[in-house]
Tab-separated table of C-alpha atoms in Angstrom:
chain	number	residue	atom	x	y	z
A	14	MET	CA	-0.111	0.229	-0.106
A	15	LYS	CA	1.536	3.318	-0.997
A	16	SER	CA	1.792	6.173	1.194
A	17	ASP	CA	0.846	9.016	-1.270
A	18	TRP	CA	-2.369	9.482	0.720
A	19	THR	CA	-4.941	11.781	-0.366
A	20	GLY	CA	-8.912	12.299	-0.002
A	21	VAL	CA	-11.300	11.685	2.364
A	22	PHE	CA	-9.980	9.503	5.649
A	23	PRO	CA	-12.657	9.319	8.177
A	24	ALA	CA	-11.476	9.441	11.905
A	25	VAL	CA	-13.632	6.716	12.910
A	26	THR	CA	-15.388	6.589	16.410
A	27	THR	CA	-14.855	3.458	18.488
A	28	LYS	CA	-18.109	1.737	19.276
A	29	PHE	CA	-19.263	0.243	22.612
A	30	HIS	CA	-21.734	-1.503	24.354
A	31	VAL	CA	-23.818	-0.308	27.158
A	32	ASP	CA	-21.324	-2.012	29.526
A	33	GLU	CA	-18.492	-0.200	27.708
A	34	SER	CA	-16.738	-3.277	25.891
A	35	LEU	CA	-16.345	-2.909	22.518
A	36	ASP	CA	-19.132	-3.397	19.904
A	37	MET	CA	-17.332	-4.933	16.862
A	38	ALA	CA	-20.518	-5.460	15.194
A	39	GLU	CA	-21.244	-2.040	15.242
A	40	MET	CA	-17.861	-0.808	14.174
A	41	GLU	CA	-17.690	-3.164	11.317
A	42	LYS	CA	-21.006	-1.882	9.882
A	43	ASN	CA	-19.930	1.792	10.057
A	44	PHE	CA	-16.319	0.994	8.577
A	45	ARG	CA	-17.979	-0.712	5.742
A	46	ALA	CA	-20.545	2.201	4.978
A	47	GLN	CA	-17.308	4.239	4.950
A	48	VAL	CA	-15.509	2.161	2.389
A	49	GLU	CA	-18.509	1.577	0.241
A	50	ALA	CA	-19.120	5.302	0.223
A	51	GLY	CA	-15.831	5.813	-1.498
A	52	VAL	CA	-13.401	7.127	1.230
A	53	ASP	CA	-9.766	7.072	0.508
A	54	GLY	CA	-8.554	5.643	4.079
A	55	LEU	CA	-9.357	4.819	7.547
A	56	ILE	CA	-7.889	6.114	10.929
A	57	VAL	CA	-9.012	4.316	14.004
A	58	CYS	CA	-8.365	5.083	17.624
A	59	GLY	CA	-7.686	8.963	17.485
A	60	SER	CA	-9.388	11.815	19.437
A	61	LEU	CA	-12.646	10.927	18.090
A	62	GLY	CA	-12.132	7.203	18.593
A	63	GLU	CA	-11.888	8.062	22.457
A	64	ALA	CA	-8.199	6.696	22.193
A	65	SER	CA	-7.457	8.037	25.841
A	66	THR	CA	-10.047	5.464	27.081
A	67	LEU	CA	-8.550	2.318	25.153
A	68	GLU	CA	-5.676	-0.058	26.054
A	69	PRO	CA	-3.322	-0.874	23.305
A	70	ASP	CA	-4.613	-4.330	22.965
A	71	GLU	CA	-8.183	-2.971	22.249
A	72	LYS	CA	-6.366	-0.376	19.304
A	73	LEU	CA	-4.819	-3.217	17.711
A	74	GLU	CA	-8.036	-5.320	17.773
A	75	ILE	CA	-10.130	-2.174	16.385
A	76	ALA	CA	-7.234	-1.682	13.671
A	77	ALA	CA	-7.645	-5.475	12.806
A	78	LEU	CA	-11.147	-5.163	11.985
A	79	ALA	CA	-10.464	-1.903	9.883
A	80	GLN	CA	-7.852	-4.142	8.081
A	81	LYS	CA	-10.184	-6.704	7.388
A	82	VAL	CA	-13.359	-4.346	6.144
A	83	SER	CA	-10.909	-2.615	3.890
A	84	GLY	CA	-9.522	-5.745	2.365
A	85	GLY	CA	-6.717	-3.493	0.931
A	86	ARG	CA	-9.112	-1.512	-0.739
A	87	VAL	CA	-7.824	1.776	1.249
A	88	PRO	CA	-4.966	2.187	3.723
A	89	VAL	CA	-5.762	1.898	7.324
A	90	LEU	CA	-3.838	4.035	9.930
A	91	LEU	CA	-3.585	3.600	13.534
A	92	THR	CA	-3.464	6.434	15.664
A	93	VAL	CA	-0.328	6.865	18.217
A	94	SER	CA	-1.520	9.184	21.054
A	95	GLU	CA	0.158	7.765	24.026
A	96	ARG	CA	1.322	9.668	27.212
A	97	ARG	CA	4.896	7.743	27.353
A	98	THR	CA	7.445	7.743	24.509
A	99	LYS	CA	8.141	4.302	25.144
A	100	THR	CA	4.772	3.287	24.945
A	101	ALA	CA	3.885	5.067	21.943
A	102	CYS	CA	7.112	3.172	20.307
A	103	ASP	CA	5.865	-0.252	21.246
A	104	VAL	CA	2.437	0.306	19.800
A	105	ALA	CA	4.224	1.591	16.608
A	106	ALA	CA	6.125	-1.526	16.253
A	107	ARG	CA	3.112	-3.735	17.080
A	108	ALA	CA	1.298	-1.810	14.251
A	109	GLU	CA	3.846	-2.726	11.959
A	110	ALA	CA	3.909	-6.325	12.538
A	111	GLN	CA	0.293	-6.354	12.110
A	112	GLY	CA	0.660	-5.060	8.633
A	113	LEU	CA	-1.136	-1.991	9.245
A	114	ASP	CA	-0.498	0.848	6.386
A	115	GLY	CA	0.505	3.712	8.459
A	116	LEU	CA	0.289	5.915	11.658
A	117	MET	CA	-1.183	9.104	12.672
A	118	VAL	CA	1.148	10.266	15.346
A	119	LEU	CA	0.568	12.996	18.002
A	120	PRO	CA	2.749	14.682	20.458
A	121	GLY	CA	3.076	12.757	23.895
A	122	MET	CA	-0.402	13.313	25.690
A	123	GLN	CA	-0.980	15.091	28.760
A	124	TYR	CA	2.561	16.819	29.270
A	125	VAL	CA	2.821	20.037	27.245
A	126	SER	CA	6.130	19.395	25.545
A	127	ASP	CA	8.484	22.194	24.123
A	128	ALA	CA	9.781	21.737	20.501
A	129	ARG	CA	12.797	19.862	21.400
A	130	GLU	CA	10.811	17.349	23.728
A	131	THR	CA	8.318	17.158	20.861
A	132	MET	CA	10.912	16.534	18.058
A	133	ALA	CA	12.460	13.712	20.190
A	134	HIS	CA	9.145	12.032	20.704
A	135	LEU	CA	8.042	12.079	17.181
A	136	HIS	CA	11.571	10.887	15.849
A	137	ALA	CA	11.402	8.228	18.535
A	138	VAL	CA	7.957	6.894	16.998
A	139	ALA	CA	9.440	7.085	13.627
A	140	ASP	CA	12.463	4.971	14.465
A	141	ALA	CA	10.219	2.330	16.041
A	142	SER	CA	8.725	1.045	12.775
A	143	LYS	CA	9.033	1.386	9.051
A	144	LEU	CA	5.383	2.692	8.566
A	145	PRO	CA	4.507	6.008	6.929
A	146	ILE	CA	3.508	8.559	9.437
A	147	MET	CA	0.950	11.469	9.403
A	148	VAL	CA	1.846	13.827	12.023
A	149	TYR	CA	-1.287	15.287	13.685
A	150	ASN	CA	-0.720	18.830	14.826
A	151	ASN	CA	-3.485	20.237	16.961
A	152	PRO	CA	-2.085	23.175	19.107
A	153	VAL	CA	-5.695	24.205	19.911
A	154	ALA	CA	-6.755	20.978	21.830
A	155	TYR	CA	-3.186	19.966	22.764
A	156	LYS	CA	-1.126	23.226	23.344
A	157	VAL	CA	1.799	21.499	21.436
A	158	ASP	CA	2.365	23.235	18.042
A	159	VAL	CA	4.487	21.382	15.511
A	160	SER	CA	5.583	24.590	13.686
A	161	VAL	CA	6.479	24.894	9.985
A	162	GLU	CA	10.034	24.991	10.979
A	163	MET	CA	9.688	21.841	12.763
A	164	PHE	CA	8.015	20.074	9.758
A	165	ALA	CA	11.208	21.518	7.728
A	166	GLU	CA	13.264	19.737	10.242
A	167	LEU	CA	10.980	16.372	10.293
A	168	ALA	CA	11.398	16.449	6.480
A	169	LYS	CA	14.856	15.126	6.482
A	170	ASN	CA	13.109	11.709	7.754
A	171	ASP	CA	11.306	9.955	4.734
A	172	ARG	CA	9.035	8.341	7.166
A	173	PHE	CA	7.150	11.524	7.588
A	174	VAL	CA	4.942	11.918	4.751
A	175	ALA	CA	1.694	13.716	5.733
A	176	ILE	CA	0.248	16.325	8.041
A	177	LYS	CA	-3.033	16.431	9.690
A	178	GLU	CA	-3.349	20.172	10.231
A	179	SER	CA	-5.550	21.181	12.883
A	180	SER	CA	-4.207	24.600	14.045
A	181	ASP	CA	-7.803	26.181	13.142
A	182	ASP	CA	-5.881	28.741	10.831
A	183	VAL	CA	-6.537	27.885	7.238
A	184	ARG	CA	-3.585	29.994	6.438
A	185	ARG	CA	-1.330	27.361	7.622
A	186	VAL	CA	-1.916	25.487	4.495
A	187	THR	CA	-0.314	28.188	2.367
A	188	ARG	CA	2.667	28.565	4.782
A	189	ILE	CA	3.429	24.962	4.625
A	190	ILE	CA	3.226	24.925	1.030
A	191	ASN	CA	5.388	28.005	0.626
A	192	ALA	CA	7.928	26.582	2.891
A	193	LEU	CA	8.149	23.039	1.853
A	194	GLY	CA	6.457	22.715	-1.462
A	195	ASP	CA	4.968	19.018	-2.167
A	196	ARG	CA	7.053	17.606	0.397
A	197	TYR	CA	4.033	16.448	2.657
A	198	ARG	CA	0.423	15.572	1.833
A	199	ILE	CA	-1.671	17.980	3.776
A	200	PHE	CA	-4.702	17.013	5.162
A	201	CYS	CA	-7.337	19.239	6.866
A	202	GLY	CA	-8.410	18.153	10.353
A	203	VAL	CA	-11.008	20.788	11.130
A	204	ASP	CA	-14.253	19.826	9.600
A	205	ASN	CA	-15.679	23.209	9.088
A	206	LEU	CA	-12.312	24.568	7.370
A	207	ALA	CA	-12.034	21.405	4.739
A	208	LEU	CA	-13.512	23.278	1.775
A	209	GLU	CA	-11.521	26.505	2.395
A	210	ALA	CA	-8.181	23.909	3.009
A	211	LEU	CA	-9.019	22.197	-0.164
A	212	MET	CA	-9.005	25.415	-1.982
A	213	MET	CA	-5.819	26.467	-0.788
A	214	GLY	CA	-4.205	23.309	-1.657
A	215	ALA	CA	-4.476	20.552	0.821
A	216	ASP	CA	-4.695	17.220	-0.278
A	217	GLY	CA	-7.378	15.549	1.618
A	218	TRP	CA	-9.557	15.871	4.890
A	219	VAL	CA	-9.338	13.826	8.019
A	220	ALA	CA	-13.222	14.078	8.692
A	221	GLY	CA	-15.387	13.364	11.554
A	222	LEU	CA	-19.221	13.758	10.732
A	223	VAL	CA	-18.315	11.691	7.574
A	224	ASP	CA	-18.976	8.937	10.117
A	225	ALA	CA	-22.781	9.990	10.001
A	226	PHE	CA	-22.595	11.229	6.528
A	227	PRO	CA	-20.144	9.497	4.519
A	228	ALA	CA	-21.666	9.969	1.131
A	229	GLU	CA	-21.965	13.801	1.427
A	230	THR	CA	-18.454	14.151	2.672
A	231	VAL	CA	-16.976	12.151	-0.286
A	232	ALA	CA	-19.147	13.826	-2.860
A	233	ILE	CA	-17.993	17.152	-1.604
A	234	TYR	CA	-14.301	15.841	-2.126
A	235	GLN	CA	-14.683	14.418	-5.360
A	236	LEU	CA	-16.725	17.435	-6.595
A	237	PHE	CA	-13.833	19.463	-5.910
A	238	LYS	CA	-11.414	17.408	-7.249
A	239	ALA	CA	-13.524	17.451	-10.558
A	240	GLY	CA	-13.697	21.171	-10.676
A	241	ARG	CA	-17.111	21.248	-9.877
A	242	ILE	CA	-16.766	23.743	-7.409
A	243	GLU	CA	-20.203	25.318	-7.102
A	244	GLU	CA	-21.714	22.049	-6.625
A	245	ALA	CA	-19.400	21.196	-3.786
A	246	ARG	CA	-19.975	24.498	-2.315
A	247	GLU	CA	-23.784	24.151	-2.290
A	248	ILE	CA	-23.229	20.661	-0.232
A	249	TYR	CA	-20.791	22.171	2.114
A	250	ARG	CA	-22.872	25.059	2.913
A	251	TRP	CA	-25.759	22.753	3.944
A	252	PHE	CA	-23.054	20.363	5.691
A	253	VAL	CA	-21.438	23.516	7.776
A	254	PRO	CA	-23.941	23.440	10.576
A	255	LEU	CA	-23.360	19.540	11.117
A	256	LEU	CA	-19.399	20.056	10.876
A	257	GLU	CA	-19.533	22.581	13.288
A	258	LEU	CA	-20.449	19.867	15.995
A	259	ASP	CA	-17.024	18.589	15.269
A	260	VAL	CA	-15.409	21.794	16.633
A	261	SER	CA	-16.338	21.068	20.430
A	262	THR	CA	-15.140	19.549	23.450
A	263	LYS	CA	-17.954	16.812	22.912
A	264	LEU	CA	-17.292	16.014	19.396
A	265	VAL	CA	-17.242	12.342	20.247
A	266	GLN	CA	-20.944	12.564	21.547
A	267	ASN	CA	-22.203	15.058	19.006
A	268	ILE	CA	-20.900	12.726	16.431
A	269	LYS	CA	-22.107	9.687	17.868
A	270	LEU	CA	-25.639	11.075	18.133
A	271	ALA	CA	-25.544	11.773	14.705
A	272	GLU	CA	-24.250	8.232	13.700
A	273	ALA	CA	-27.133	6.644	15.725
A	274	LYS	CA	-30.045	8.899	14.145
A	275	VAL	CA	-28.750	7.719	10.764
A	276	GLY	CA	-28.333	4.284	11.711
A	277	LEU	CA	-24.430	4.102	11.580
A	278	GLY	CA	-23.897	3.547	15.514
A	279	THR	CA	-24.970	4.201	18.845
A	280	GLU	CA	-24.505	7.000	21.337
A	281	HIS	CA	-22.601	4.566	23.790
A	282	VAL	CA	-19.146	6.195	25.232
A	283	ARG	CA	-16.844	5.263	27.727
A	284	ALA	CA	-16.700	7.415	31.023
A	285	PRO	CA	-15.690	9.699	32.012
A	286	ARG	CA	-17.587	11.016	28.910
A	287	LEU	CA	-21.255	10.684	29.346
A	288	PRO	CA	-24.084	10.798	26.412
A	289	LEU	CA	-25.497	14.316	25.894
A	290	VAL	CA	-28.451	15.311	28.330
A	291	GLY	CA	-30.445	18.531	28.961
A	292	GLU	CA	-30.154	21.778	26.831
A	293	GLU	CA	-26.757	20.123	24.994
A	294	ARG	CA	-28.808	17.444	23.522
A	295	VAL	CA	-31.885	19.375	22.500
A	296	TYR	CA	-29.286	21.600	20.681
A	297	VAL	CA	-27.373	18.832	19.045
A	298	GLU	CA	-30.707	17.069	17.940
A	299	ALA	CA	-32.088	20.312	16.705
A	300	VAL	CA	-29.115	20.713	14.410
A	301	ILE	CA	-29.247	17.077	13.119
A	302	ASP	CA	-32.760	17.068	12.709
A	303	ALA	CA	-32.720	20.148	10.647
A	304	ALA	CA	-30.147	19.027	8.341
A	305	LEU	CA	-31.629	15.646	7.861
A	306	LYS	CA	-34.779	17.342	6.735
A	307	ARG	CA	-32.937	19.362	4.055
A	308	ARG	CA	-30.365	16.399	3.170
A	309	PRO	CA	-29.545	17.128	-0.724
A	310	SER	CA	-29.785	14.995	-3.479
A	311	LEU	CA	-26.131	14.208	-4.640
A	312	PRO	CA	-24.950	14.678	-7.956
A	313	LYS	CA	-23.687	12.014	-10.152
A	314	LEU	CA	-20.006	11.314	-9.705
A	315	ALA	CA	-17.440	9.739	-12.015
A	316	ALA	CA	-17.011	5.794	-10.879
């Protein structure tokens, strides 16, 4: 599987039973819906996948299910988001042994590392396997910014092939391209900036609401690539109220509620998360219900 990644890569949710055990059947149904809708990759066990509540063995089990569903049709990336560098390296090595196609790697969790520490962590994980790496940069949520200058240094290591850019500043796409050309594949990691980032030269979209709306997400990307910008923009404008549910500390609960409403998942989460209640739930349900009432007919796309 080549690491020249582009297109729509869902950051899939992790499905649980009411007792918080893994719900493999619901995950298989959702993963299959993503692949059949035409996504270009699957990313498991990320922030949206409730990585902080998962044990390494569970992460590899979920990744194995995604590999089974993919059947080699699209790459499967495992997120490496551990608190300790040694644990991150162990997970990376196990992912390679399991035959995964790549990794999405974050700086070490919880501790807010400086630039030297962040680089040491990323290089250590890269050295732990031969898998290609997408670096996930999210200074808004995790308070560690992998700067353009740091990406220039990382570029000396061929294992670093892609960037999930979630700084919430679409200008960063241009700055990366101006500094580094086409050295990296750039993915927008903020749902409600995706079309803007593609317009500025991003290669793909690590998407969240795709988990509930795979066909619409793929349509936006494919229409954009075909130069059918106005059609892509029309669907995107419909989608934005939903996409804004991803830009929230409760993105997991929001998106799982959307999945449940369209029959692609359940609302079960692992504590300390709890399902939405009260005014929060009323608001999110209203956004989803309003979008479903106006759900657009999708134009015909090339096979």
